[in-house]
PDB file of C-alpha atoms in Angstrom:
ATOM      1  CA  MET A   6     -13.302 -97.821  63.485  1.00  0.00           C
ATOM      2  CA  SER A   7     -10.579 -99.501  65.882  1.00  0.00           C
ATOM      3  CA  TYR A   8      -7.213 -98.791  64.323  1.00  0.00           C
ATOM      4  CA  GLU A   9      -3.689 -97.359  65.625  1.00  0.00           C
ATOM      5  CA  VAL A  10      -3.444 -93.663  65.385  1.00  0.00           C
ATOM      6  CA  VAL A  11      -0.812 -92.815  62.899  1.00  0.00           C
ATOM      7  CA  GLY A  12      -0.333 -96.704  61.974  1.00  0.00           C
ATOM      8  CA  VAL A  13      -1.850 -98.426  58.647  1.00  0.00           C
ATOM      9  CA  CYS A  14      -5.687 -98.280  58.423  1.00  0.00           C
ATOM     10  CA  SER A  15      -7.546-101.506  58.275  1.00  0.00           C
ATOM     11  CA  SER A  16      -9.241-102.026  54.873  1.00  0.00           C
ATOM     12  CA  SER A  17     -12.710-100.346  54.800  1.00  0.00           C
ATOM     13  CA  ASP A  18     -13.450-100.290  50.944  1.00  0.00           C
ATOM     14  CA  VAL A  19     -16.019-102.943  50.907  1.00  0.00           C
ATOM     15  CA  PHE A  20     -17.948-102.035  53.999  1.00  0.00           C
ATOM     16  CA  ALA A  21     -17.869 -98.158  52.704  1.00  0.00           C
ATOM     17  CA  GLN A  22     -19.328 -99.277  49.304  1.00  0.00           C
ATOM     18  CA  ILE A  23     -22.353-100.978  51.102  1.00  0.00           C
ATOM     19  CA  LEU A  24     -23.002 -97.848  52.791  1.00  0.00           C
ATOM     20  CA  MET A  25     -22.546 -95.633  49.911  1.00  0.00           C
ATOM     21  CA  LEU A  26     -24.935 -97.802  47.682  1.00  0.00           C
ATOM     22  CA  LYS A  27     -27.632 -97.055  50.456  1.00  0.00           C
ATOM     23  CA  GLY A  28     -27.028 -93.416  50.187  1.00  0.00           C
ATOM     24  CA  CYS A  29     -25.026 -93.199  53.405  1.00  0.00           C
ATOM     25  CA  GLU A  30     -21.842 -91.259  53.980  1.00  0.00           C
ATOM     26  CA  PRO A  31     -18.831 -93.808  54.038  1.00  0.00           C
ATOM     27  CA  LEU A  32     -16.628 -94.091  57.168  1.00  0.00           C
ATOM     28  CA  PRO A  33     -15.594 -90.987  58.836  1.00  0.00           C
ATOM     29  CA  ARG A  34     -11.983 -89.540  58.476  1.00  0.00           C
ATOM     30  CA  ARG A  35      -9.173 -91.611  60.255  1.00  0.00           C
ATOM     31  CA  ARG A  36      -5.775 -90.615  61.476  1.00  0.00           C
ATOM     32  CA  CYS A  37      -4.158 -93.557  59.805  1.00  0.00           C
ATOM     33  CA  HIS A  38      -2.453 -94.236  56.787  1.00  0.00           C
ATOM     34  CA  PRO A  39      -3.822 -96.430  53.717  1.00  0.00           C
ATOM     35  CA  PRO A  40      -1.951 -99.378  52.756  1.00  0.00           C
ATOM     36  CA  GLN A  41       0.445 -99.037  49.799  1.00  0.00           C
ATOM     37  CA  PRO A  42       1.314-101.424  47.259  1.00  0.00           C
ATOM     38  CA  LYS A  43       4.540-103.456  47.742  1.00  0.00           C
ATOM     39  CA  ASN A  44       7.282-102.354  45.114  1.00  0.00           C
ATOM     40  CA  TYR A  45       5.144 -99.440  44.043  1.00  0.00           C
ATOM     41  CA  ALA A  46       5.671 -98.390  40.532  1.00  0.00           C
ATOM     42  CA  GLU A  47       4.048 -95.125  39.343  1.00  0.00           C
ATOM     43  CA  PRO A  48       1.919 -95.275  36.182  1.00  0.00           C
ATOM     44  CA  ARG A  49       3.681 -92.582  34.475  1.00  0.00           C
ATOM     45  CA  SER A  50       2.258 -93.231  30.883  1.00  0.00           C
ATOM     46  CA  LEU A  51      -1.197 -93.825  29.771  1.00  0.00           C
ATOM     47  CA  PRO A  52      -1.903 -97.573  30.078  1.00  0.00           C
ATOM     48  CA  GLY A  53      -0.887 -99.560  27.142  1.00  0.00           C
ATOM     49  CA  PRO A  54      -2.391-102.850  26.003  1.00  0.00           C
ATOM     50  CA  CYS A  55      -1.405-104.576  29.299  1.00  0.00           C
ATOM     51  CA  GLY A  56      -2.589-101.872  31.498  1.00  0.00           C
ATOM     52  CA  PRO A  57      -0.460 -99.794  33.989  1.00  0.00           C
ATOM     53  CA  PRO A  58       2.020-101.500  36.239  1.00  0.00           C
ATOM     54  CA  ASP A  59       0.442-104.099  38.598  1.00  0.00           C
ATOM     55  CA  THR A  60       2.459-102.924  41.395  1.00  0.00           C
ATOM     56  CA  SER A  61       0.698 -99.463  41.027  1.00  0.00           C
ATOM     57  CA  ILE A  62      -2.198-100.444  43.159  1.00  0.00           C
ATOM     58  CA  VAL A  63      -2.934-102.850  46.226  1.00  0.00           C
ATOM     59  CA  TRP A  64      -5.052-105.979  44.992  1.00  0.00           C
ATOM     60  CA  ASP A  65      -6.100-107.496  48.188  1.00  0.00           C
ATOM     61  CA  LEU A  66      -9.781-106.841  47.745  1.00  0.00           C
ATOM     62  CA  TYR A  67     -10.129-108.159  44.308  1.00  0.00           C
ATOM     63  CA  THR A  68     -10.465-111.504  42.605  1.00  0.00           C
ATOM     64  CA  CYS A  69      -7.970-110.941  40.061  1.00  0.00           C
ATOM     65  CA  LYS A  70      -4.489-109.957  41.234  1.00  0.00           C
ATOM     66  CA  ASN A  71      -3.062-108.217  38.176  1.00  0.00           C
ATOM     67  CA  TYR A  72      -4.387-106.259  35.172  1.00  0.00           C
ATOM     68  CA  THR A  73      -3.517-109.341  32.665  1.00  0.00           C
ATOM     69  CA  CYS A  74      -6.410-111.063  34.430  1.00  0.00           C
ATOM     70  CA  LEU A  75      -8.819-107.960  34.364  1.00  0.00           C
ATOM     71  CA  ILE A  76      -8.377-107.920  30.837  1.00  0.00           C
ATOM     72  CA  GLU A  77      -8.905-111.704  30.218  1.00  0.00           C
ATOM     73  CA  ARG A  78     -12.036-111.414  32.449  1.00  0.00           C
ATOM     74  CA  LYS A  79     -14.097-111.030  29.502  1.00  0.00           C
ATOM     75  CA  LYS A  80     -13.613-114.832  28.731  1.00  0.00           C
ATOM     76  CA  PHE A  81     -14.475-115.876  32.219  1.00  0.00           C
ATOM     77  CA  PRO A  82     -17.782-117.363  32.841  1.00  0.00           C
ATOM     78  CA  GLY A  83     -19.975-115.658  35.247  1.00  0.00           C
ATOM     79  CA  SER A  84     -21.129-111.973  35.702  1.00  0.00           C
ATOM     80  CA  TYR A  85     -18.529-109.021  36.599  1.00  0.00           C
ATOM     81  CA  ASP A  86     -19.109-105.305  36.670  1.00  0.00           C
ATOM     82  CA  CYS A  87     -18.123-103.894  33.365  1.00  0.00           C
ATOM     83  CA  LYS A  88     -16.757-107.235  32.503  1.00  0.00           C
ATOM     84  CA  ALA A  89     -14.810-106.105  29.104  1.00  0.00           C
ATOM     85  CA  CYS A  90     -13.901-102.424  30.005  1.00  0.00           C
ATOM     86  CA  PHE A  91     -10.469-103.292  31.130  1.00  0.00           C
ATOM     87  CA  ASP A  92      -9.385-104.145  27.419  1.00  0.00           C
ATOM     88  CA  LEU A  93      -9.121-101.000  25.928  1.00  0.00           C
ATOM     89  CA  GLN A  94      -8.004-102.759  22.567  1.00  0.00           C
ATOM     90  CA  GLY A  95     -11.453-104.381  22.207  1.00  0.00           C
ATOM     91  CA  ARG A  96     -14.898-102.947  22.437  1.00  0.00           C
ATOM     92  CA  GLU A  97     -13.818-100.044  24.493  1.00  0.00           C
ATOM     93  CA  LYS A  98     -11.869 -98.936  21.423  1.00  0.00           C
ATOM     94  CA  GLN A  99     -14.799 -98.107  19.232  1.00  0.00           C
ATOM     95  CA  ARG A 100     -17.179 -96.880  21.737  1.00  0.00           C
ATOM     96  CA  TRP A 101     -19.175 -93.589  20.781  1.00  0.00           C
ATOM     97  CA  GLN A 102     -16.836 -93.125  17.715  1.00  0.00           C
ATOM     98  CA  TYR A 103     -19.988 -93.847  15.486  1.00  0.00           C
ATOM     99  CA  ASP A 104     -23.610 -93.135  15.161  1.00  0.00           C
ATOM    100  CA  ASN A 105     -25.730 -95.967  14.054  1.00  0.00           C
ATOM    101  CA  GLY A 106     -28.839 -94.038  13.990  1.00  0.00           C
ATOM    102  CA  GLY A 107     -30.373 -96.352  16.657  1.00  0.00           C
ATOM    103  CA  LEU A 108     -29.241 -96.804  20.170  1.00  0.00           C
ATOM    104  CA  ASP A 109     -25.716 -95.867  19.702  1.00  0.00           C
ATOM    105  CA  PHE A 110     -25.147 -92.315  19.706  1.00  0.00           C
ATOM    106  CA  GLY A 111     -21.833 -90.914  18.280  1.00  0.00           C
ATOM    107  CA  MET A 112     -20.085 -88.067  20.081  1.00  0.00           C
ATOM    108  CA  GLU A 113     -19.787 -85.805  17.071  1.00  0.00           C
ATOM    109  CA  GLN A 114     -23.357 -85.962  16.474  1.00  0.00           C
ATOM    110  CA  VAL A 115     -24.107 -85.328  20.177  1.00  0.00           C
ATOM    111  CA  LEU A 116     -21.824 -82.563  20.424  1.00  0.00           C
ATOM    112  CA  ALA A 117     -23.054 -80.667  17.273  1.00  0.00           C
ATOM    113  CA  THR A 118     -26.320 -80.076  18.836  1.00  0.00           C
ATOM    114  CA  LYS A 119     -24.649 -77.185  20.701  1.00  0.00           C
ATOM    115  CA  ALA A 120     -22.576 -74.326  19.460  1.00  0.00           C
ATOM    116  CA  PRO A 121     -19.111 -75.073  18.813  1.00  0.00           C
ATOM    117  CA  ARG A 122     -16.615 -75.255  21.986  1.00  0.00           C
ATOM    118  CA  SER A 123     -19.665 -74.694  24.355  1.00  0.00           C
ATOM    119  CA  VAL A 124     -19.693 -78.128  25.822  1.00  0.00           C
ATOM    120  CA  ARG A 125     -16.596 -77.688  28.024  1.00  0.00           C
ATOM    121  CA  ILE A 126     -17.242 -79.782  31.262  1.00  0.00           C
ATOM    122  CA  GLY A 127     -19.111 -82.579  32.367  1.00  0.00           C
ATOM    123  CA  LEU A 128     -19.917 -85.933  34.484  1.00  0.00           C
ATOM    124  CA  ASP A 129     -20.117 -89.410  33.471  1.00  0.00           C
ATOM    125  CA  ILE A 130     -21.901 -91.573  35.925  1.00  0.00           C
ATOM    126  CA  GLY A 131     -20.801 -95.179  36.442  1.00  0.00           C
ATOM    127  CA  GLY A 132     -18.133 -94.770  33.845  1.00  0.00           C
ATOM    128  CA  GLY A 133     -16.306 -97.860  34.211  1.00  0.00           C
ATOM    129  CA  SER A 134     -12.707 -97.466  33.182  1.00  0.00           C
ATOM    130  CA  GLY A 135     -13.159 -93.886  32.126  1.00  0.00           C
ATOM    131  CA  THR A 136     -13.321 -94.541  28.179  1.00  0.00           C
ATOM    132  CA  PHE A 137     -16.072 -91.772  27.915  1.00  0.00           C
ATOM    133  CA  ALA A 138     -13.800 -89.342  29.639  1.00  0.00           C
ATOM    134  CA  ALA A 139     -11.048 -90.258  27.645  1.00  0.00           C
ATOM    135  CA  ARG A 140     -12.832 -89.933  24.109  1.00  0.00           C
ATOM    136  CA  MET A 141     -14.281 -86.524  25.507  1.00  0.00           C
ATOM    137  CA  ARG A 142     -10.715 -85.204  26.278  1.00  0.00           C
ATOM    138  CA  GLU A 143      -9.727 -85.877  22.684  1.00  0.00           C
ATOM    139  CA  ARG A 144     -12.580 -83.358  21.828  1.00  0.00           C
ATOM    140  CA  ASN A 145     -11.473 -80.823  24.496  1.00  0.00           C
ATOM    141  CA  VAL A 146     -14.170 -81.667  26.822  1.00  0.00           C
ATOM    142  CA  MET A 147     -13.112 -82.461  30.478  1.00  0.00           C
ATOM    143  CA  ILE A 148     -15.125 -85.246  32.190  1.00  0.00           C
ATOM    144  CA  ILE A 149     -15.193 -86.306  35.812  1.00  0.00           C
ATOM    145  CA  THR A 150     -15.970 -90.128  35.929  1.00  0.00           C
ATOM    146  CA  THR A 151     -17.988 -91.678  38.772  1.00  0.00           C
ATOM    147  CA  SER A 152     -17.053 -95.272  39.710  1.00  0.00           C
ATOM    148  CA  MET A 153     -17.589 -97.948  42.258  1.00  0.00           C
ATOM    149  CA  ASN A 154     -14.729-100.542  42.895  1.00  0.00           C
ATOM    150  CA  PHE A 155     -17.009-103.799  42.544  1.00  0.00           C
ATOM    151  CA  ASP A 156     -14.313-106.338  42.197  1.00  0.00           C
ATOM    152  CA  GLY A 157     -11.888-104.271  40.199  1.00  0.00           C
ATOM    153  CA  PRO A 158      -9.530-101.323  40.806  1.00  0.00           C
ATOM    154  CA  PHE A 159     -11.948 -99.055  38.510  1.00  0.00           C
ATOM    155  CA  ASN A 160     -10.802 -95.568  40.305  1.00  0.00           C
ATOM    156  CA  SER A 161      -7.121 -96.372  40.248  1.00  0.00           C
ATOM    157  CA  PHE A 162      -7.361 -97.414  36.551  1.00  0.00           C
ATOM    158  CA  ILE A 163      -9.221 -94.258  35.588  1.00  0.00           C
ATOM    159  CA  ALA A 164      -6.764 -92.215  37.359  1.00  0.00           C
ATOM    160  CA  SER A 165      -3.643 -94.134  35.547  1.00  0.00           C
ATOM    161  CA  ARG A 166      -5.115 -92.896  32.418  1.00  0.00           C
ATOM    162  CA  GLY A 167      -4.722 -89.267  33.490  1.00  0.00           C
ATOM    163  CA  LEU A 168      -8.392 -88.800  34.046  1.00  0.00           C
ATOM    164  CA  ILE A 169     -10.316 -87.759  37.283  1.00  0.00           C
ATOM    165  CA  PRO A 170     -12.254 -90.620  39.056  1.00  0.00           C
ATOM    166  CA  MET A 171     -14.719 -89.963  41.871  1.00  0.00           C
ATOM    167  CA  HIS A 172     -15.735 -92.669  44.247  1.00  0.00           C
ATOM    168  CA  VAL A 173     -19.440 -91.734  44.485  1.00  0.00           C
ATOM    169  CA  SER A 174     -22.478 -94.070  43.982  1.00  0.00           C
ATOM    170  CA  ILE A 175     -25.628 -93.273  42.293  1.00  0.00           C
ATOM    171  CA  SER A 176     -27.411 -93.088  45.839  1.00  0.00           C
ATOM    172  CA  GLN A 177     -25.332 -90.129  46.884  1.00  0.00           C
ATOM    173  CA  ARG A 178     -26.021 -86.459  45.905  1.00  0.00           C
ATOM    174  CA  PHE A 179     -23.653 -85.252  43.245  1.00  0.00           C
ATOM    175  CA  PRO A 180     -20.882 -83.082  44.789  1.00  0.00           C
ATOM    176  CA  PHE A 181     -21.546 -80.187  42.235  1.00  0.00           C
ATOM    177  CA  PHE A 182     -23.090 -76.906  42.642  1.00  0.00           C
ATOM    178  CA  GLU A 183     -26.312 -76.294  40.512  1.00  0.00           C
ATOM    179  CA  ASN A 184     -26.351 -75.055  37.003  1.00  0.00           C
ATOM    180  CA  THR A 185     -22.652 -75.784  36.441  1.00  0.00           C
ATOM    181  CA  LEU A 186     -22.190 -78.725  33.859  1.00  0.00           C
ATOM    182  CA  ASP A 187     -22.484 -78.917  30.286  1.00  0.00           C
ATOM    183  CA  ILE A 188     -23.231 -82.476  29.912  1.00  0.00           C
ATOM    184  CA  VAL A 189     -23.945 -85.656  31.941  1.00  0.00           C
ATOM    185  CA  HIS A 190     -23.494 -89.094  30.471  1.00  0.00           C
ATOM    186  CA  SER A 191     -24.562 -92.466  31.865  1.00  0.00           C
ATOM    187  CA  MET A 192     -24.314 -96.063  30.281  1.00  0.00           C
ATOM    188  CA  HIS A 193     -25.938 -99.012  31.478  1.00  0.00           C
ATOM    189  CA  VAL A 194     -25.919 -97.743  35.267  1.00  0.00           C
ATOM    190  CA  LEU A 195     -29.197 -95.816  35.253  1.00  0.00           C
ATOM    191  CA  SER A 196     -31.529 -98.868  34.774  1.00  0.00           C
ATOM    192  CA  ASN A 197     -34.486-100.562  36.224  1.00  0.00           C
ATOM    193  CA  TRP A 198     -32.424-102.343  38.855  1.00  0.00           C
ATOM    194  CA  ILE A 199     -32.760 -98.995  40.571  1.00  0.00           C
ATOM    195  CA  PRO A 200     -35.729 -98.355  42.847  1.00  0.00           C
ATOM    196  CA  ASP A 201     -37.846 -95.873  41.305  1.00  0.00           C
ATOM    197  CA  PRO A 202     -37.837 -93.222  44.036  1.00  0.00           C
ATOM    198  CA  MET A 203     -34.000 -93.415  43.889  1.00  0.00           C
ATOM    199  CA  LEU A 204     -33.803 -93.157  40.326  1.00  0.00           C
ATOM    200  CA  GLU A 205     -36.231 -90.252  40.261  1.00  0.00           C
ATOM    201  CA  PHE A 206     -34.081 -88.352  42.909  1.00  0.00           C
ATOM    202  CA  ALA A 207     -30.970 -89.278  40.763  1.00  0.00           C
ATOM    203  CA  LEU A 208     -32.710 -87.711  37.566  1.00  0.00           C
ATOM    204  CA  TYR A 209     -33.566 -84.720  39.583  1.00  0.00           C
ATOM    205  CA  ASP A 210     -30.105 -84.162  40.762  1.00  0.00           C
ATOM    206  CA  ILE A 211     -28.833 -84.434  37.271  1.00  0.00           C
ATOM    207  CA  TYR A 212     -31.375 -81.665  36.240  1.00  0.00           C
ATOM    208  CA  ARG A 213     -29.969 -79.693  39.186  1.00  0.00           C
ATOM    209  CA  VAL A 214     -26.285 -79.740  38.023  1.00  0.00           C
ATOM    210  CA  LEU A 215     -26.805 -79.136  34.496  1.00  0.00           C
ATOM    211  CA  ARG A 216     -26.630 -75.792  33.286  1.00  0.00           C
ATOM    212  CA  PRO A 217     -29.900 -74.552  31.404  1.00  0.00           C
ATOM    213  CA  GLY A 218     -29.872 -75.722  27.789  1.00  0.00           C
ATOM    214  CA  ARG A 219     -27.345 -78.425  28.409  1.00  0.00           C
ATOM    215  CA  LEU A 220     -27.393 -81.980  27.885  1.00  0.00           C
ATOM    216  CA  PHE A 221     -28.163 -85.351  29.396  1.00  0.00           C
ATOM    217  CA  TRP A 222     -27.043 -88.395  27.345  1.00  0.00           C
ATOM    218  CA  LEU A 223     -28.796 -91.733  28.684  1.00  0.00           C
ATOM    219  CA  ASP A 224     -26.952 -94.649  26.893  1.00  0.00           C
ATOM    220  CA  ARG A 225     -28.738 -97.768  27.034  1.00  0.00           C
ATOM    221  CA  PHE A 226     -31.263 -97.684  29.891  1.00  0.00           C
ATOM    222  CA  PHE A 227     -32.500-101.430  30.582  1.00  0.00           C
ATOM    223  CA  CYS A 228     -35.851-102.048  31.344  1.00  0.00           C
ATOM    224  CA  VAL A 229     -38.892-104.550  30.599  1.00  0.00           C
ATOM    225  CA  GLY A 230     -41.343-103.596  27.923  1.00  0.00           C
ATOM    226  CA  TRP A 231     -44.314-102.791  30.419  1.00  0.00           C
ATOM    227  CA  GLN A 232     -42.045-100.345  32.265  1.00  0.00           C
ATOM    228  CA  LEU A 233     -41.243 -98.164  29.515  1.00  0.00           C
ATOM    229  CA  ASN A 234     -44.668 -96.346  29.024  1.00  0.00           C
ATOM    230  CA  GLU A 235     -46.198 -97.175  32.357  1.00  0.00           C
ATOM    231  CA  THR A 236     -43.162 -95.972  34.593  1.00  0.00           C
ATOM    232  CA  TYR A 237     -40.181 -94.313  32.792  1.00  0.00           C
ATOM    233  CA  VAL A 238     -41.852 -92.142  30.263  1.00  0.00           C
ATOM    234  CA  PRO A 239     -43.909 -90.553  33.006  1.00  0.00           C
ATOM    235  CA  MET A 240     -41.138 -90.156  35.115  1.00  0.00           C
ATOM    236  CA  PHE A 241     -38.885 -88.334  32.632  1.00  0.00           C
ATOM    237  CA  ASP A 242     -41.848 -86.020  31.975  1.00  0.00           C
ATOM    238  CA  ARG A 243     -42.185 -85.299  35.430  1.00  0.00           C
ATOM    239  CA  VAL A 244     -38.609 -84.326  35.930  1.00  0.00           C
ATOM    240  CA  GLY A 245     -38.795 -81.915  33.117  1.00  0.00           C
ATOM    241  CA  PHE A 246     -36.270 -82.617  30.409  1.00  0.00           C
ATOM    242  CA  LYS A 247     -36.943 -81.776  26.788  1.00  0.00           C
ATOM    243  CA  ASN A 248     -36.292 -84.606  24.398  1.00  0.00           C
ATOM    244  CA  LEU A 249     -33.666 -83.993  21.473  1.00  0.00           C
ATOM    245  CA  ARG A 250     -33.628 -87.652  20.480  1.00  0.00           C
ATOM    246  CA  TRP A 251     -35.240 -90.822  21.934  1.00  0.00           C
ATOM    247  CA  ASN A 252     -34.871 -94.481  20.339  1.00  0.00           C
ATOM    248  CA  THR A 253     -35.916 -97.634  21.633  1.00  0.00           C
ATOM    249  CA  GLY A 254     -34.719-101.213  20.676  1.00  0.00           C
ATOM    250  CA  MET A 255     -35.390-104.822  21.867  1.00  0.00           C
ATOM    251  CA  LYS A 256     -32.809-106.656  23.624  1.00  0.00           C
ATOM    252  CA  LEU A 257     -32.761-110.029  21.998  1.00  0.00           C
ATOM    253  CA  ASP A 258     -29.863-112.146  23.496  1.00  0.00           C
ATOM    254  CA  ARG A 259     -32.288-113.892  25.973  1.00  0.00           C
ATOM    255  CA  GLY A 260     -35.207-114.283  23.560  1.00  0.00           C
ATOM    256  CA  ILE A 261     -38.097-112.228  22.208  1.00  0.00           C
ATOM    257  CA  GLN A 262     -40.465-113.602  24.911  1.00  0.00           C
ATOM    258  CA  LYS A 263     -38.390-111.837  27.800  1.00  0.00           C
ATOM    259  CA  ASN A 264     -39.760-108.405  26.385  1.00  0.00           C
ATOM    260  CA  GLU A 265     -36.357-106.876  27.399  1.00  0.00           C
ATOM    261  CA  TRP A 266     -35.819-103.358  25.889  1.00  0.00           C
ATOM    262  CA  TYR A 267     -33.036-100.562  25.881  1.00  0.00           C
ATOM    263  CA  PHE A 268     -33.670 -96.957  25.100  1.00  0.00           C
ATOM    264  CA  SER A 269     -31.167 -94.339  24.670  1.00  0.00           C
ATOM    265  CA  ALA A 270     -32.201 -90.538  24.890  1.00  0.00           C
ATOM    266  CA  LEU A 271     -30.376 -87.112  24.385  1.00  0.00           C
ATOM    267  CA  LEU A 272     -32.164 -84.799  26.829  1.00  0.00           C
ATOM    268  CA  GLU A 273     -31.914 -81.044  27.377  1.00  0.00           C
ATOM    269  CA  LYS A 274     -32.521 -78.968  30.446  1.00  0.00           C
ATOM    270  CA  PRO A 275     -34.752 -76.431  29.313  1.00  0.00           C
ATOM    271  CA  ILE A 276     -34.275 -72.671  29.346  1.00  0.00           C
ATOM    272  CA  ILE A 277     -36.965 -71.318  31.524  1.00  0.00           C
ATOM    273  CA  THR A 278     -37.777 -67.598  30.674  1.00  0.00           C
TER     274      THR A 278
END
């Protein structure tokens, strides 16, 4: 918190995200200015194949120093958060466009469970580069995307697509009033890496912000086989969602002996009379 008033703020993003992941408030307000990119170029149009201008953000905190590197990162060895989601011409281009009857639900099929044009606003938890919100916007549904900046400018990229990012972690209470949203979606972020008490608090918070009769779309929740029936099915039952659709599938890329599973679910907040 040592800084020059009315000067340029020192970077606190990494430390702030550590606090956010623990459910703590980020650093308090400061009377200083955030650093700006050199030779700033405004991202006036939606990102093309190469992304927005490299000089539209400050790259100091990230391993990659331009959008081309982020797009090519899917080819790099090692693990990165949302490794391929900056490549809008790759896998992102087809997400949620088709329903395979299994783990992958299609947007049209999900929206068809409610009256036409009744799903209007919602939230995507941990939405990567904002593709879910972009696809929903094509269907006249406004989605706010929460994202952390784990070694990548996710929030800036989402904003460059003309979408609304929110720098919030799963550990924090969602900044929405109760009974206000039509749909909440999450892909991969809600999984067994989250401690059980924290996950249950998050599920109750999702229940809180949804309007009665509205949708929670849980997309590819990862777990180990024994956890499915012993931990997660009872947890979802306690929260009180109604199952509209629940599909499971084994994750086979590391071998069947690992007993790793995904499940996808379309859940409804019941109308209590």
